[in-house]
Short mmCIF file of C-alpha atoms in Angstrom, two decimals:
data_model
loop_
_atom_site.label_atom_id
_atom_site.label_comp_id
_atom_site.label_asym_id
_atom_site.label_seq_id
_atom_site.Cartn_x
_atom_site.Cartn_y
_atom_site.Cartn_z
CA UNK A 1 -68.62 8.50 26.93
CA UNK A 2 -65.51 7.83 29.00
CA UNK A 3 -62.78 10.34 29.57
CA UNK A 4 -60.27 8.59 27.33
CA UNK A 5 -62.49 9.09 24.32
CA UNK A 6 -62.60 12.81 25.02
CA UNK A 7 -58.92 13.43 25.50
CA UNK A 8 -57.24 15.94 23.29
CA UNK A 9 -56.10 14.58 20.00
CA UNK A 10 -52.46 13.65 19.87
CA UNK A 11 -51.74 13.19 23.58
CA UNK A 12 -50.30 10.26 25.43
CA UNK A 13 -51.04 9.75 29.10
CA UNK A 14 -48.06 11.17 31.01
CA UNK A 15 -48.40 8.96 34.06
CA UNK A 16 -50.74 8.25 36.92
CA UNK A 17 -51.22 10.79 39.67
CA UNK A 18 -53.10 11.04 42.92
CA UNK A 19 -54.91 14.34 43.29
CA UNK A 20 -54.98 15.95 46.70
CA UNK A 21 -56.67 19.06 47.95
CA UNK A 22 -53.28 20.63 48.24
CA UNK A 23 -50.94 19.97 45.38
CA UNK A 24 -47.73 19.33 47.22
CA UNK A 25 -45.14 17.38 45.26
CA UNK A 26 -45.69 13.63 45.51
CA UNK A 27 -42.54 11.59 45.79
CA UNK A 28 -42.57 9.47 42.65
CA UNK A 29 -40.94 6.04 42.71
CA UNK A 30 -37.62 5.34 41.05
CA UNK A 31 -37.51 8.39 38.83
CA UNK A 32 -33.93 9.20 37.66
CA UNK A 33 -33.17 7.96 34.23
CA UNK A 34 -30.03 10.04 34.46
CA UNK A 35 -27.65 11.25 37.15
CA UNK A 36 -28.80 14.09 39.38
CA UNK A 37 -25.56 15.85 38.53
CA UNK A 38 -26.33 15.78 34.83
CA UNK A 39 -28.24 19.04 34.86
CA UNK A 40 -28.38 19.69 31.17
CA UNK A 41 -30.23 17.60 28.60
CA UNK A 42 -28.11 18.43 25.64
CA UNK A 43 -26.25 15.10 25.52
CA UNK A 44 -25.90 13.90 21.95
CA UNK A 45 -24.89 10.29 22.57
CA UNK A 46 -27.80 8.06 21.60
CA UNK A 47 -26.14 4.96 22.95
CA UNK A 48 -25.72 6.34 26.45
CA UNK A 49 -29.39 7.26 26.58
CA UNK A 50 -30.43 3.77 25.54
CA UNK A 51 -28.30 2.30 28.30
CA UNK A 52 -29.95 4.61 30.80
CA UNK A 53 -33.36 3.60 29.56
CA UNK A 54 -32.54 -0.10 29.81
CA UNK A 55 -31.24 0.35 33.32
CA UNK A 56 -34.47 2.02 34.37
CA UNK A 57 -36.48 -1.05 33.43
CA UNK A 58 -39.51 1.05 32.58
CA UNK A 59 -41.32 2.02 29.41
CA UNK A 60 -44.06 4.47 28.59
CA UNK A 61 -47.35 3.02 27.48
CA UNK A 62 -49.61 4.65 24.93
CA UNK A 63 -52.84 6.17 26.03
CA UNK A 64 -54.82 3.23 24.71
CA UNK A 65 -53.29 0.96 27.35
CA UNK A 66 -54.17 3.23 30.27
CA UNK A 67 -57.25 2.85 32.39
CA UNK A 68 -60.00 5.31 31.61
CA UNK A 69 -61.04 7.61 34.43
CA UNK A 70 -64.71 7.91 35.11
CA UNK A 71 -65.94 11.51 35.21
CA UNK A 72 -68.51 10.45 37.75
CA UNK A 73 -65.84 9.64 40.32
CA UNK A 74 -67.13 10.89 43.66
CA UNK A 75 -63.81 11.23 45.42
CA UNK A 76 -60.35 12.17 44.30
CA UNK A 77 -59.07 9.30 46.42
CA UNK A 78 -60.58 6.83 43.96
CA UNK A 79 -58.40 8.13 41.16
CA UNK A 80 -55.31 6.13 40.16
CA UNK A 81 -52.52 6.39 42.69
CA UNK A 82 -49.08 7.83 42.14
CA UNK A 83 -47.34 4.57 41.23
CA UNK A 84 -45.40 5.02 38.03
CA UNK A 85 -46.11 8.76 37.90
CA UNK A 86 -42.93 10.07 36.43
CA UNK A 87 -41.23 6.86 35.40
CA UNK A 88 -43.84 6.62 32.67
CA UNK A 89 -42.70 9.95 31.26
CA UNK A 90 -39.05 9.18 30.61
CA UNK A 91 -37.72 10.40 27.32
CA UNK A 92 -34.72 8.06 27.39
CA UNK A 93 -36.27 4.60 27.72
CA UNK A 94 -34.96 2.33 25.01
CA UNK A 95 -38.49 1.27 24.08
CA UNK A 96 -39.50 4.88 23.61
CA UNK A 97 -36.43 5.59 21.53
CA UNK A 98 -37.39 2.67 19.31
CA UNK A 99 -40.90 4.07 18.90
CA UNK A 100 -39.55 7.52 18.00
CA UNK A 101 -37.10 5.97 15.55
CA UNK A 102 -39.84 3.96 13.89
CA UNK A 103 -42.07 7.00 13.49
CA UNK A 104 -39.29 9.16 12.08
CA UNK A 105 -38.25 6.47 9.59
CA UNK A 106 -41.65 6.41 7.88
CA UNK A 107 -41.84 7.83 4.33
CA UNK A 108 -44.44 10.20 5.78
CA UNK A 109 -44.47 10.81 9.51
CA UNK A 110 -47.85 10.36 11.21
CA UNK A 111 -47.99 13.53 13.27
CA UNK A 112 -50.69 12.35 15.67
CA UNK A 113 -48.50 9.44 16.73
CA UNK A 114 -45.47 11.69 16.99
CA UNK A 115 -47.43 14.02 19.28
CA UNK A 116 -48.47 11.12 21.49
CA UNK A 117 -44.86 10.12 21.98
CA UNK A 118 -43.52 13.65 22.33
CA UNK A 119 -45.93 14.75 25.06
CA UNK A 120 -43.96 12.83 27.68
CA UNK A 121 -40.58 14.06 26.49
CA UNK A 122 -38.34 13.77 23.45
CA UNK A 123 -34.80 12.31 23.51
CA UNK A 124 -32.57 15.40 23.26
CA UNK A 125 -30.72 14.35 20.11
CA UNK A 126 -34.04 13.87 18.32
CA UNK A 127 -35.51 17.23 19.31
CA UNK A 128 -34.39 19.32 16.32
CA UNK A 129 -36.08 17.07 13.76
CA UNK A 130 -39.13 16.37 15.90
CA UNK A 131 -39.74 20.01 16.81
CA UNK A 132 -39.59 21.02 13.14
CA UNK A 133 -42.16 18.34 12.34
CA UNK A 134 -44.49 19.11 15.26
CA UNK A 135 -44.58 22.79 14.32
CA UNK A 136 -45.30 22.10 10.67
CA UNK A 137 -42.07 23.77 9.58
CA UNK A 138 -40.69 20.54 8.14
CA UNK A 139 -43.20 18.53 6.07
CA UNK A 140 -44.17 15.00 7.19
CA UNK A 141 -43.18 13.64 3.77
CA UNK A 142 -39.51 12.69 3.98
CA UNK A 143 -38.91 13.21 0.25
CA UNK A 144 -39.93 16.88 0.48
CA UNK A 145 -38.26 17.74 3.77
CA UNK A 146 -34.78 18.76 2.65
CA UNK A 147 -36.07 20.86 -0.23
CA UNK A 148 -38.57 22.72 1.94
CA UNK A 149 -36.00 23.49 4.63
CA UNK A 150 -33.52 24.75 2.04
CA UNK A 151 -36.13 27.03 0.51
CA UNK A 152 -37.32 28.42 3.85
CA UNK A 153 -33.77 29.07 5.02
CA UNK A 154 -33.07 31.05 1.87
CA UNK A 155 -36.30 32.96 2.37
CA UNK A 156 -35.19 33.94 5.86
CA UNK A 157 -31.88 35.24 4.51
CA UNK A 158 -33.80 37.38 2.02
CA UNK A 159 -36.03 38.72 4.80
CA UNK A 160 -33.03 39.70 6.91
CA UNK A 161 -31.48 41.44 3.92
CA UNK A 162 -34.71 43.30 3.20
CA UNK A 163 -35.69 44.32 6.73
CA UNK A 164 -32.67 44.14 9.03
CA UNK A 165 -29.55 44.80 6.95
CA UNK A 166 -30.57 48.32 6.03
CA UNK A 167 -29.56 51.73 7.37
CA UNK A 168 -31.76 53.47 9.93
CA UNK A 169 -32.53 56.12 7.33
CA UNK A 170 -34.73 53.54 5.60
CA UNK A 171 -36.64 52.70 8.79
CA UNK A 172 -39.63 54.50 10.24
CA UNK A 173 -39.38 56.08 13.70
CA UNK A 174 -41.44 53.22 15.11
CA UNK A 175 -39.10 50.67 13.58
CA UNK A 176 -36.04 52.41 14.98
CA UNK A 177 -37.62 52.47 18.44
CA UNK A 178 -38.53 48.81 18.18
CA UNK A 179 -35.02 47.81 17.09
CA UNK A 180 -33.53 49.73 20.01
CA UNK A 181 -35.86 48.01 22.46
CA UNK A 182 -34.88 44.61 21.08
CA UNK A 183 -31.19 45.55 21.37
CA UNK A 184 -31.79 46.43 25.03
CA UNK A 185 -33.70 43.23 25.77
CA UNK A 186 -31.30 40.77 24.14
CA UNK A 187 -28.61 41.06 26.86
CA UNK A 188 -31.36 40.55 29.45
CA UNK A 189 -32.44 37.25 27.93
CA UNK A 190 -31.77 34.29 30.26
CA UNK A 191 -29.18 36.37 32.16
CA UNK A 192 -28.17 33.49 34.43
CA UNK A 193 -26.98 31.39 31.47
CA UNK A 194 -23.55 32.60 30.40
CA UNK A 195 -23.87 31.31 26.86
CA UNK A 196 -26.61 33.84 26.08
CA UNK A 197 -24.23 36.68 26.84
CA UNK A 198 -22.18 35.77 23.77
CA UNK A 199 -22.30 38.77 21.39
CA UNK A 200 -22.97 36.50 18.41
CA UNK A 201 -25.95 34.90 20.19
CA UNK A 202 -27.32 38.33 21.04
CA UNK A 203 -26.92 39.47 17.44
CA UNK A 204 -28.73 36.35 16.23
CA UNK A 205 -31.53 37.02 18.70
CA UNK A 206 -31.76 40.60 17.47
CA UNK A 207 -32.03 39.58 13.82
CA UNK A 208 -34.66 36.94 14.53
CA UNK A 209 -36.79 39.17 16.73
CA UNK A 210 -36.65 42.25 14.53
CA UNK A 211 -37.39 40.32 11.35
CA UNK A 212 -40.29 38.55 13.06
CA UNK A 213 -41.70 41.81 14.41
CA UNK A 214 -41.55 43.59 11.05
CA UNK A 215 -43.35 40.71 9.38
CA UNK A 216 -46.01 40.55 12.14
CA UNK A 217 -47.18 44.16 12.40
CA UNK A 218 -50.39 43.26 14.29
CA UNK A 219 -48.29 42.70 17.38
CA UNK A 220 -44.80 43.91 16.54
CA UNK A 221 -42.18 43.22 19.17
CA UNK A 222 -43.46 42.64 22.70
CA UNK A 223 -41.12 42.15 25.64
CA UNK A 224 -41.16 38.47 26.53
CA UNK A 225 -41.03 37.20 22.96
CA UNK A 226 -37.24 37.31 23.29
CA UNK A 227 -37.53 34.53 25.89
CA UNK A 228 -39.60 32.41 23.51
CA UNK A 229 -36.75 32.20 21.00
CA UNK A 230 -34.32 30.66 23.49
CA UNK A 231 -35.62 27.05 23.50
CA UNK A 232 -35.41 26.97 19.71
CA UNK A 233 -31.88 28.40 19.77
CA UNK A 234 -30.69 25.77 22.22
CA UNK A 235 -32.29 22.88 20.35
CA UNK A 236 -31.08 23.86 16.89
CA UNK A 237 -27.62 24.75 18.16
CA UNK A 238 -27.40 21.28 19.70
CA UNK A 239 -27.26 19.82 16.19
CA UNK A 240 -23.90 21.51 15.66
CA UNK A 241 -22.32 21.85 19.12
CA UNK A 242 -21.33 18.91 21.29
CA UNK A 243 -21.33 18.57 25.05
CA UNK A 244 -23.20 20.67 27.57
CA UNK A 245 -24.42 24.20 27.16
CA UNK A 246 -21.74 25.60 29.44
CA UNK A 247 -19.02 24.31 27.08
CA UNK A 248 -20.47 25.63 23.84
CA UNK A 249 -18.72 28.23 21.71
CA UNK A 250 -20.09 30.07 18.70
CA UNK A 251 -16.59 30.01 17.24
CA UNK A 252 -17.19 26.38 16.34
CA UNK A 253 -19.97 27.30 13.91
CA UNK A 254 -19.67 28.34 10.29
CA UNK A 255 -21.58 31.32 8.95
CA UNK A 256 -23.85 28.91 7.07
CA UNK A 257 -24.57 27.01 10.28
CA UNK A 258 -25.51 30.24 12.05
CA UNK A 259 -27.74 31.28 9.18
CA UNK A 260 -29.54 27.92 9.14
CA UNK A 261 -30.00 27.94 12.90
CA UNK A 262 -31.43 31.47 12.83
CA UNK A 263 -33.78 30.55 10.01
CA UNK A 264 -35.07 27.48 11.84
CA UNK A 265 -35.59 29.55 14.99
CA UNK A 266 -37.41 32.25 13.05
CA UNK A 267 -39.80 29.93 11.25
CA UNK A 268 -40.47 27.78 14.32
CA UNK A 269 -41.17 30.88 16.41
CA UNK A 270 -43.57 32.07 13.71
CA UNK A 271 -45.37 28.72 13.61
CA UNK A 272 -45.48 28.54 17.40
CA UNK A 273 -47.02 32.00 17.82
CA UNK A 274 -49.52 31.62 14.98
CA UNK A 275 -52.05 30.15 17.40
CA UNK A 276 -51.46 32.81 20.05
CA UNK A 277 -51.59 36.05 18.10
CA UNK A 278 -53.88 37.82 20.57
CA UNK A 279 -51.41 37.09 23.37
CA UNK A 280 -49.12 39.78 21.96
CA UNK A 281 -51.40 42.30 20.26
CA UNK A 282 -52.37 45.58 21.95
CA UNK A 283 -53.28 45.07 25.64
CA UNK A 284 -52.53 41.34 25.16
CA UNK A 285 -56.17 40.19 25.52
CA UNK A 286 -55.28 36.54 25.06
CA UNK A 287 -53.09 36.58 28.16
CA UNK A 288 -55.68 38.56 30.11
CA UNK A 289 -58.21 35.85 29.29
CA UNK A 290 -55.89 33.06 30.45
CA UNK A 291 -55.20 34.84 33.75
CA UNK A 292 -58.95 35.10 34.41
CA UNK A 293 -59.42 31.40 33.64
CA UNK A 294 -56.52 30.50 35.93
CA UNK A 295 -58.17 32.38 38.79
CA UNK A 296 -61.43 30.50 38.23
CA UNK A 297 -59.68 27.14 38.01
CA UNK A 298 -57.67 27.65 41.20
CA UNK A 299 -60.91 28.57 42.99
CA UNK A 300 -62.45 25.27 41.91
CA UNK A 301 -59.45 23.08 42.70
CA UNK A 302 -58.16 24.73 45.89
CA UNK A 303 -60.76 26.99 47.45
CA UNK A 304 -58.76 27.68 50.66
CA UNK A 305 -55.82 29.04 48.66
CA UNK A 306 -58.13 30.99 46.38
CA UNK A 307 -59.86 32.56 49.38
CA UNK A 308 -56.54 33.44 51.03
CA UNK A 309 -55.23 35.12 47.89
CA UNK A 310 -58.44 37.15 47.64
CA UNK A 311 -58.42 38.10 51.34
CA UNK A 312 -54.84 39.35 51.04
CA UNK A 313 -55.76 41.49 48.03
CA UNK A 314 -53.37 39.77 45.65
CA UNK A 315 -54.48 39.85 42.02
CA UNK A 316 -53.61 36.90 39.79
CA UNK A 317 -52.56 39.38 37.13
CA UNK A 318 -49.70 40.49 39.39
CA UNK A 319 -47.87 37.19 39.09
CA UNK A 320 -49.55 35.09 36.38
CA UNK A 321 -49.25 37.63 33.56
CA UNK A 322 -45.52 36.99 33.34
CA UNK A 323 -46.10 33.24 33.49
CA UNK A 324 -48.28 33.31 30.41
CA UNK A 325 -46.29 36.01 28.65
CA UNK A 326 -43.02 34.05 28.88
CA UNK A 327 -44.60 30.56 29.14
CA UNK A 328 -42.89 29.88 32.48
CA UNK A 329 -39.40 30.12 30.98
CA UNK A 330 -38.39 32.52 33.73
CA UNK A 331 -39.96 30.44 36.48
CA UNK A 332 -38.20 27.08 36.00
CA UNK A 333 -34.48 26.27 35.71
CA UNK A 334 -33.37 26.70 32.14
CA UNK A 335 -32.14 23.12 31.85
CA UNK A 336 -35.79 22.01 32.17
CA UNK A 337 -37.22 24.39 29.58
CA UNK A 338 -36.75 22.18 26.51
CA UNK A 339 -38.46 19.29 28.31
CA UNK A 340 -41.38 21.58 29.12
CA UNK A 341 -41.54 22.65 25.50
CA UNK A 342 -41.75 19.06 24.31
CA UNK A 343 -45.21 19.07 25.88
CA UNK A 344 -46.02 22.55 24.59
CA UNK A 345 -45.30 21.55 20.99
CA UNK A 346 -47.11 18.24 21.35
CA UNK A 347 -50.21 20.15 22.45
CA UNK A 348 -50.20 22.09 19.19
CA UNK A 349 -53.27 24.28 18.72
CA UNK A 350 -54.58 23.21 22.14
CA UNK A 351 -51.64 24.76 24.01
CA UNK A 352 -53.29 28.03 25.15
CA UNK A 353 -56.06 26.03 26.83
CA UNK A 354 -53.63 23.63 28.48
CA UNK A 355 -51.39 26.44 29.73
CA UNK A 356 -54.08 27.34 32.24
CA UNK A 357 -53.87 23.86 33.78
CA UNK A 358 -50.07 23.85 33.78
CA UNK A 359 -50.06 27.22 35.56
CA UNK A 360 -52.61 26.03 38.12
CA UNK A 361 -50.54 22.93 38.81
CA UNK A 362 -47.43 25.06 39.07
CA UNK A 363 -49.03 27.51 41.55
CA UNK A 364 -50.63 24.82 43.69
CA UNK A 365 -47.25 23.17 44.20
CA UNK A 366 -46.87 25.73 47.01
CA UNK A 367 -50.49 25.90 48.19
CA UNK A 368 -49.77 25.15 51.84
CA UNK A 369 -46.83 27.57 51.92
CA UNK A 370 -48.77 30.40 50.27
CA UNK A 371 -51.66 30.12 52.70
CA UNK A 372 -49.29 31.08 55.53
CA UNK A 373 -48.04 34.26 53.83
CA UNK A 374 -49.42 37.78 53.85
CA UNK A 375 -49.71 39.96 50.74
CA UNK A 376 -46.14 41.25 50.67
CA UNK A 377 -44.68 37.84 51.47
CA UNK A 378 -46.71 36.21 48.72
CA UNK A 379 -45.55 38.78 46.18
CA UNK A 380 -41.91 38.22 47.11
CA UNK A 381 -42.32 34.44 47.12
CA UNK A 382 -44.02 34.32 43.72
CA UNK A 383 -41.37 36.59 42.22
CA UNK A 384 -38.57 34.32 43.49
CA UNK A 385 -40.01 30.82 43.41
CA UNK A 386 -37.86 28.04 44.94
CA UNK A 387 -37.40 26.15 41.69
CA UNK A 388 -33.68 26.68 41.31
CA UNK A 389 -32.83 23.12 42.32
CA UNK A 390 -35.70 21.44 40.53
CA UNK A 391 -34.90 18.26 38.65
CA UNK A 392 -37.01 16.49 36.04
CA UNK A 393 -39.36 14.79 38.49
CA UNK A 394 -40.71 18.11 39.84
CA UNK A 395 -41.55 19.26 36.33
CA UNK A 396 -43.13 15.91 35.49
CA UNK A 397 -45.31 16.25 38.58
CA UNK A 398 -46.54 19.64 37.40
CA UNK A 399 -47.35 18.30 33.94
CA UNK A 400 -49.05 15.16 35.22
CA UNK A 401 -51.31 17.07 37.60
CA UNK A 402 -52.16 19.51 34.83
CA UNK A 403 -53.08 16.64 32.52
CA UNK A 404 -55.28 15.01 35.14
CA UNK A 405 -57.13 18.20 35.99
CA UNK A 406 -57.60 19.06 32.35
CA UNK A 407 -59.06 15.61 31.68
CA UNK A 408 -61.41 15.81 34.66
CA UNK A 409 -62.71 19.32 34.06
CA UNK A 410 -63.10 18.88 30.32
CA UNK A 411 -65.12 15.73 30.87
CA UNK A 412 -67.17 16.88 33.83
CA UNK A 413 -66.99 20.66 34.41
CA UNK A 414 -68.78 20.38 37.77
CA UNK A 415 -66.31 17.85 39.16
CA UNK A 416 -64.51 19.17 42.27
CA UNK A 417 -66.58 22.36 42.09
CA UNK A 418 -67.24 23.96 45.45
#
């Protein structure tokens, strides 16, 4: 059976990539569907994105049109080269916009097709609707969608009234402690983005997190979950606020808007974490398991780096725990996070497995650099990764390598083994 027939359900091929022993960034051809100065994706003008897509002269093909990769390949050099690597992953091509539009206009959205399209990026102005659909918060049936969202938003308001809008005298000591910890963590959330320092945003975060924690007693609130709310906040706020993130103001929102945005964030967070419950229960065994798998994968893909890390006495848990706990939100520039989460949500229930490959691809971006560092230097480097100036093509490289490695190892576990 070829690799294509074994690929995870709902994915589209994100582009071709050439694997090398060391995963240094490959310079992809003619990437740049938008200006390098346009650092934020929150542009709401559909027409401008179509023009950009037409100018690029490139469209993304579905997985069925891609060449299958033989798992018996004896050399990584025989894999497809890097031509078209990132250009195939553009979210703004006019052809892709047409495909998204066609899928969303169906009486009942076909989620598998929507996942295929979304894996390689979603046009920003379509994200709110598409994310709700991918997470199962909004139903595929268009006739039911408005009614379901109205009901769930009212349910959230009732939950806030029942659990949050009460005096401390009605809370247990554990609940008081948890609320205080959330109140401390909210100002620390995405500290380098000024918008998140808005008191109204912090209060919304607090309500969402506390209500979620009370209704999920198996885990309760765990530091790091506050970061996971931020992509949803940005996406659902973008339905109501125009321009870039640095120009937004909460004063432009009505109380009903704020309530609806909070509700959508709450329910989408709940849906998103449903498949990762053991990542945030006591001792976080799910994350511990992913860290162990990452160590094994890096050993198989890049044995020299794996050996160097071991010789220096660096434990993967020392840097990768935060990666999995916060899903790399703290490791990449915030303007790239929603693009990264397009792929996360398209993965659906398969995300925890794929996170290992994303993290391996992310780490091996600096394989050559890391092999020259001692223990202390590696710790400092991994705590302050040089991603500040990353643009979309660096992230697309990480995702494409991860996809390729996942495909190869799932199809032939011994491939590239030392």
